[in-house]
Tab-separated table of C-alpha atoms in Angstrom:
chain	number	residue	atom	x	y	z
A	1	UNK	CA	1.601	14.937	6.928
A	2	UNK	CA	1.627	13.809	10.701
A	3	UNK	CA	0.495	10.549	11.171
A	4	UNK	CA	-3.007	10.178	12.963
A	5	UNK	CA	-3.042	9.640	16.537
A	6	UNK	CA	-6.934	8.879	16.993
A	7	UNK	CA	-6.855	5.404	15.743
A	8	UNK	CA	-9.922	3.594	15.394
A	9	UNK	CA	-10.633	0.096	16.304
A	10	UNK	CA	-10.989	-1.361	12.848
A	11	UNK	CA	-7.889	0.964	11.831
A	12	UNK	CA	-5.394	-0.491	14.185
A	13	UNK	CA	-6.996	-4.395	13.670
A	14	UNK	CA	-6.095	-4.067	9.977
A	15	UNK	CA	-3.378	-2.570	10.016
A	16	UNK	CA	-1.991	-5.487	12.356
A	17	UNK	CA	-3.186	-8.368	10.286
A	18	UNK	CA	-1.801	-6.337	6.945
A	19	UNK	CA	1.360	-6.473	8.435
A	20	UNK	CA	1.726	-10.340	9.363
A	21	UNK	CA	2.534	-13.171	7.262
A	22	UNK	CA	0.173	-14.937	7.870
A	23	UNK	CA	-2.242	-12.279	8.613
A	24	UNK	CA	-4.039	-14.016	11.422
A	25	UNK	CA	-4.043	-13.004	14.961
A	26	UNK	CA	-6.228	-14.652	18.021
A	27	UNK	CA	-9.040	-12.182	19.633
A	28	UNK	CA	-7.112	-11.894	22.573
A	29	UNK	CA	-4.256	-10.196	20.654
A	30	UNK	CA	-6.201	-8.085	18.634
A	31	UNK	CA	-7.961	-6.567	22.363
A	32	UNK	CA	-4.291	-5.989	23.821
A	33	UNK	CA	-3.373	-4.195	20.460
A	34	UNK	CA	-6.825	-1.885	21.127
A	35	UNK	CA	-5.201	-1.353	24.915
A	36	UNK	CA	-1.877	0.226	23.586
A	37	UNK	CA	-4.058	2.857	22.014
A	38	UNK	CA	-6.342	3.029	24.428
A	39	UNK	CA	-9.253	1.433	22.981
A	40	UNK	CA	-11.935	0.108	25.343
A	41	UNK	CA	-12.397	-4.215	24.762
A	42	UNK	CA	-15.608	-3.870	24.181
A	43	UNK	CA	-15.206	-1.128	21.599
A	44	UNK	CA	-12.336	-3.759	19.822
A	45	UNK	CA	-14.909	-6.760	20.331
A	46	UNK	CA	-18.058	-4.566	18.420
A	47	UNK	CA	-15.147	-3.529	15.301
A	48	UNK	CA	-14.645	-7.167	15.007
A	49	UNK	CA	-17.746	-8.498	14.541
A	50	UNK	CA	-18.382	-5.556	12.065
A	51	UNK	CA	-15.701	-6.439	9.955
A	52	UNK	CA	-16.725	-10.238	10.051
A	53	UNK	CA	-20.748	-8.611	8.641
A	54	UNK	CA	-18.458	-6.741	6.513
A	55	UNK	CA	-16.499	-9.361	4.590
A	56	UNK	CA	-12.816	-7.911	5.817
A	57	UNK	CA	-12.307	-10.624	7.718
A	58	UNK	CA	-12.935	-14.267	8.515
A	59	UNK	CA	-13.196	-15.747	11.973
A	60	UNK	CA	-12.197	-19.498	12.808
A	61	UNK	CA	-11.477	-21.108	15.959
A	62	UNK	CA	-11.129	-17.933	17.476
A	63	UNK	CA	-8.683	-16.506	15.401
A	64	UNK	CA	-9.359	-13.339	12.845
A	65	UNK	CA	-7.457	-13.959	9.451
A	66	UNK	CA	-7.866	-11.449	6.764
A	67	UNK	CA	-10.558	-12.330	3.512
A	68	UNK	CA	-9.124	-12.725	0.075
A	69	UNK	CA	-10.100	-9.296	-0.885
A	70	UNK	CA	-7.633	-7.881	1.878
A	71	UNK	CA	-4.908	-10.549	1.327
A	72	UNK	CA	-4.805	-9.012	-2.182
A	73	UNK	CA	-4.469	-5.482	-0.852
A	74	UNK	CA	-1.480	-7.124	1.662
A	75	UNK	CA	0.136	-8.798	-1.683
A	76	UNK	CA	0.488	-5.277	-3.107
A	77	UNK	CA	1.547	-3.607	0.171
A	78	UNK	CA	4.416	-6.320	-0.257
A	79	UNK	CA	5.318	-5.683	-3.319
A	80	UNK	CA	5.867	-1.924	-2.396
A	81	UNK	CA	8.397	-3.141	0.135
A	82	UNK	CA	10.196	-5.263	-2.382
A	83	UNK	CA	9.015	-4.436	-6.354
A	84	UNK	CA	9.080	-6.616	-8.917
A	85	UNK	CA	10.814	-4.540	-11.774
A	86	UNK	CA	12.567	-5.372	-15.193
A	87	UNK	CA	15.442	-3.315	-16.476
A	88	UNK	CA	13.553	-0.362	-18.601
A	89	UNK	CA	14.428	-0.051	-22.305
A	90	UNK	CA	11.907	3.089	-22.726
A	91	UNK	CA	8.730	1.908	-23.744
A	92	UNK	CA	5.512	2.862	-21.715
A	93	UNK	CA	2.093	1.190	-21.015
A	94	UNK	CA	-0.360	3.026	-22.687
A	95	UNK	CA	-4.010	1.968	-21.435
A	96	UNK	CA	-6.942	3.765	-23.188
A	97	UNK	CA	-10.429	3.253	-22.270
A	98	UNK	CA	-12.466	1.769	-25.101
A	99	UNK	CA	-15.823	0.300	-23.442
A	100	UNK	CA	-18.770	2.046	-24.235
A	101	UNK	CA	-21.742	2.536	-21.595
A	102	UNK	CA	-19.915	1.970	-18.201
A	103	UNK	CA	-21.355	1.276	-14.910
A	104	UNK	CA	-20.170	2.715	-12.556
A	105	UNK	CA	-19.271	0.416	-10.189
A	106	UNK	CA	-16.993	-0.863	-13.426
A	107	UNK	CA	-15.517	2.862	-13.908
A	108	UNK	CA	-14.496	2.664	-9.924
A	109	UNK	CA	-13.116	-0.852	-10.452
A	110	UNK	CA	-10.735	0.298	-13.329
A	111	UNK	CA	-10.053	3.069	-11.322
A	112	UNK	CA	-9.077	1.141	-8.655
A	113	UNK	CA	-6.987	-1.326	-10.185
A	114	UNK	CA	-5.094	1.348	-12.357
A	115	UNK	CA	-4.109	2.751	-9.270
A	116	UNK	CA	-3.038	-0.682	-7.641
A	117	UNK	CA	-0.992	-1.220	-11.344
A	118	UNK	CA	0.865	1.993	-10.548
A	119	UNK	CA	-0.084	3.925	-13.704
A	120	UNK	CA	-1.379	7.251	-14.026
A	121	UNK	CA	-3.804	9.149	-16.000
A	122	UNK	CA	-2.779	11.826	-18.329
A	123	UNK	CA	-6.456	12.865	-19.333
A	124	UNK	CA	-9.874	11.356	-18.642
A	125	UNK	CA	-9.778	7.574	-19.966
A	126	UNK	CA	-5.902	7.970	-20.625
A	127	UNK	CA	-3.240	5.868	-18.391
A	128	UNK	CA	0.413	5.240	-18.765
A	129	UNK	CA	3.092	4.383	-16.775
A	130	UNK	CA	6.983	3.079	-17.779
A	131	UNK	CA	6.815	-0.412	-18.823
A	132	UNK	CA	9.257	-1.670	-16.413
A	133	UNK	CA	7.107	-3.904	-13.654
A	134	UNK	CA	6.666	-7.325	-13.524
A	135	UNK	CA	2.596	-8.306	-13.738
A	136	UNK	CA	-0.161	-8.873	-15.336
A	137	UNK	CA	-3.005	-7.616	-16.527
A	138	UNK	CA	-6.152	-8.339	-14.483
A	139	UNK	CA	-9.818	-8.765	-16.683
A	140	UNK	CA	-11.020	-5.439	-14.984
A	141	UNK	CA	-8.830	-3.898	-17.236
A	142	UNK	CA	-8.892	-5.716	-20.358
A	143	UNK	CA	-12.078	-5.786	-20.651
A	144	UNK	CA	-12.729	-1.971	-20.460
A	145	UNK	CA	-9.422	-0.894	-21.738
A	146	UNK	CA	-6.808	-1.232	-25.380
A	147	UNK	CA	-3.220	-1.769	-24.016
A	148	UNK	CA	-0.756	0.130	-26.195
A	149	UNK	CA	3.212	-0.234	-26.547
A	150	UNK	CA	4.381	3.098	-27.417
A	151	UNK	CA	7.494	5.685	-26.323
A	152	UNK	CA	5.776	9.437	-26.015
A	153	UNK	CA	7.787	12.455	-27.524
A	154	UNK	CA	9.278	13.657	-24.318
A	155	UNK	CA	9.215	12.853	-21.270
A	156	UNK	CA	5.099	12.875	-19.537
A	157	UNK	CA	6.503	11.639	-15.833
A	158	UNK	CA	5.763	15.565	-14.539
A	159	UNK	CA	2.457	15.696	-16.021
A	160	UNK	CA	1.404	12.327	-14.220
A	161	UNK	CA	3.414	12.626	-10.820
A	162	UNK	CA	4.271	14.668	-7.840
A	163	UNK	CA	7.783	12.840	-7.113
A	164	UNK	CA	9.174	16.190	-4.979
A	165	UNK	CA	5.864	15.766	-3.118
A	166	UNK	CA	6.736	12.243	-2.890
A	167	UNK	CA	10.321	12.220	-1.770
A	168	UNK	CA	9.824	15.186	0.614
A	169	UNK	CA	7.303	13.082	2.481
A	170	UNK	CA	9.609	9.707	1.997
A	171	UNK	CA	12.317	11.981	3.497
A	172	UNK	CA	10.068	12.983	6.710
A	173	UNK	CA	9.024	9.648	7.291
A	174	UNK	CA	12.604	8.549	7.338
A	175	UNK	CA	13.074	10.909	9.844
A	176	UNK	CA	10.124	9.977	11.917
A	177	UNK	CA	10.946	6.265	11.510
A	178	UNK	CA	14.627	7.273	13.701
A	179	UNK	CA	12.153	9.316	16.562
A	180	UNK	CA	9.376	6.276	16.872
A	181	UNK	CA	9.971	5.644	20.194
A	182	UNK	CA	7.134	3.169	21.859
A	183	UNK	CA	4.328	0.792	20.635
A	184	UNK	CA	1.554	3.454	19.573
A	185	UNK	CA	3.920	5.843	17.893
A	186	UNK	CA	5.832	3.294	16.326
A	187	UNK	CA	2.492	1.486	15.110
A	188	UNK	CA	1.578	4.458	13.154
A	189	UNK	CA	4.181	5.846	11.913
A	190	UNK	CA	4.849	2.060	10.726
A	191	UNK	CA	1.601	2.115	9.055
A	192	UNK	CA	2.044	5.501	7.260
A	193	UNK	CA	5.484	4.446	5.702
A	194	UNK	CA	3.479	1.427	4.272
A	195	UNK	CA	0.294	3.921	3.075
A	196	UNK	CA	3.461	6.110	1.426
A	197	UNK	CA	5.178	3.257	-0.375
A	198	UNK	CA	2.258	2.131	-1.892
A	199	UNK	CA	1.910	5.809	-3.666
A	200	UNK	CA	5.932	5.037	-4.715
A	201	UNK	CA	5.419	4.960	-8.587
A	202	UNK	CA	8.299	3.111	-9.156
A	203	UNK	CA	9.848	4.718	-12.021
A	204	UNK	CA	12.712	3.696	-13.657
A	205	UNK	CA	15.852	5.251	-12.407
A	206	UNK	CA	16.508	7.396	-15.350
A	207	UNK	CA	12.915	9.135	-14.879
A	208	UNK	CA	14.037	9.459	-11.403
A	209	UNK	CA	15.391	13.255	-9.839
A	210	UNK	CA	18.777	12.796	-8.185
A	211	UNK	CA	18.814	11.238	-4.562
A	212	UNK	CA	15.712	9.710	-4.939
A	213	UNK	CA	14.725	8.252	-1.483
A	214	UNK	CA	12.776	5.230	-2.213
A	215	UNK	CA	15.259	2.900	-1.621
A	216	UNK	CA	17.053	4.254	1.515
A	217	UNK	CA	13.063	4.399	3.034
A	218	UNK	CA	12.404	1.094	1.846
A	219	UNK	CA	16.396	-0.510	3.753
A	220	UNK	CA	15.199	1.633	6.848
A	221	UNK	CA	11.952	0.866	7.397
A	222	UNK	CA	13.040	-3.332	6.474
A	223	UNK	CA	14.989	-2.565	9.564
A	224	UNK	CA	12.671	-0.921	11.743
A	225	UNK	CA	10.230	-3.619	10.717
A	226	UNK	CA	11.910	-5.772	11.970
A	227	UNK	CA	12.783	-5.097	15.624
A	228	UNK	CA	8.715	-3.565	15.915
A	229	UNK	CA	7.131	-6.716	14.777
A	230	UNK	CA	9.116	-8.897	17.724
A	231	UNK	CA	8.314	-5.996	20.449
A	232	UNK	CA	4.858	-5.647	19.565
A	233	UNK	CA	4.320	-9.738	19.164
A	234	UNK	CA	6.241	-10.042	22.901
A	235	UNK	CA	3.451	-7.394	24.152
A	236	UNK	CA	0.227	-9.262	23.078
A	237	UNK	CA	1.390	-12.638	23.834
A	238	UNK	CA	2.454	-11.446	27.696
């Protein structure tokens, strides 16, 4: 999957801030980041202020900082980069929907936040996952859901993930990482490693196929990281 080229305003100011510790960047900044892909000022000012009306971010003193609901989405997008795991001694999380009469703004929020716990789901109301992370469980779960302890006959990782789909595009974006030359391309091709890592399942390495790339991605893309965040910093400050 190529990454997108026709970034919008509020596309490339989040995925700056998501990608700063602390994510908080002066307007100034954010309107040079809108010039490398050629995005008018005025069009960068208008995204702003939406996002302000919107709740995704907070302005003070002239600066844009990310709000809490978005600082949560950058905690996760760090922990892609650098997972909490245990060692794995073959047990799974087993989550089954109990609640009766859902809303369903509460069936999107479990939804949600099963995906942002990295399990799956086997069949409608159904998720599992190998019980080898580090976390906890948040209420939204919980409250909706009976958390089971169990080891399945077999192995269910190819009914719940794509990991060839997975790998082949970890594998590209490797690739793409080495050919990023210049601030735009290197902005999004920064952005779609971070889109794919969150996606990683991160399995246990004996449900992993041989040469799995999520590590090797993960050591590149530290590096490339790296050297982008000082070159694109040194443009918006000039």
């Amino acid at each position: 999957m190529e990454e997108r080229n026709n970034l919008s305003a509020r596309s490339a100011v989040l995925s700056a801030l998501l990608g700063i510790h602390p994510p908080r960047l002066p307007a100034r900044h954010l309107v040079r980041l809108g010039g490398v892909f050629g995005i008018a000022e005025g069009t960068v000012r208008v995204a702003l202020s939406r996002m302000v009306a919107a709740g995704d971010l907070v302005l003070s003193d002239g600066h844009y900082t990310l709000s809490e609901r978005l600082i949560e989405r950058q905690a996760r997008q760090d922990e892609s980069r650098d997972p909490h795991t245990r060692p794995w001694d073959g047990t799974w999380e087993v989550a089954v929907v109990t609640a009766e009469r859902r809303a369903p703004a509460d069936r999107a929020a479990l939804r949600h936040a099963m995906t942002a716990l990295r399990l799956a789901e086997l069949r409608e109301g159904t998720w599992m996952r190998p019980a080898n992370l580090v976390r906890a469980w948040p209420g939204i779960v919980t409250g909706q859901c009976t958390l089971i302890d169990g080891r399945p006959h077999g192995d269910p990782t190819p009914l719940l993930w794509d990991l060839d789909g997975w790998a082949a595009e970890a594998r590209r974006l490797r690739r793409a990482l080495d050919d990023a030359e210049g601030l735009a391309r290197g902005f999004l091709v920064s952005a779609a490693v971070l889109r794919h890592l969150l996606a990683d399942p991160l399995l246990p390495a004996e449900l992993l196929p041989a040469g799995w790339p999520g590590a090797a991605l993960r050591a590149r893309y530290d590096d490339f990281d790296r050297h982008y965040r000082q070159a694109l910093l040194a443009h918006l400050e000039e």
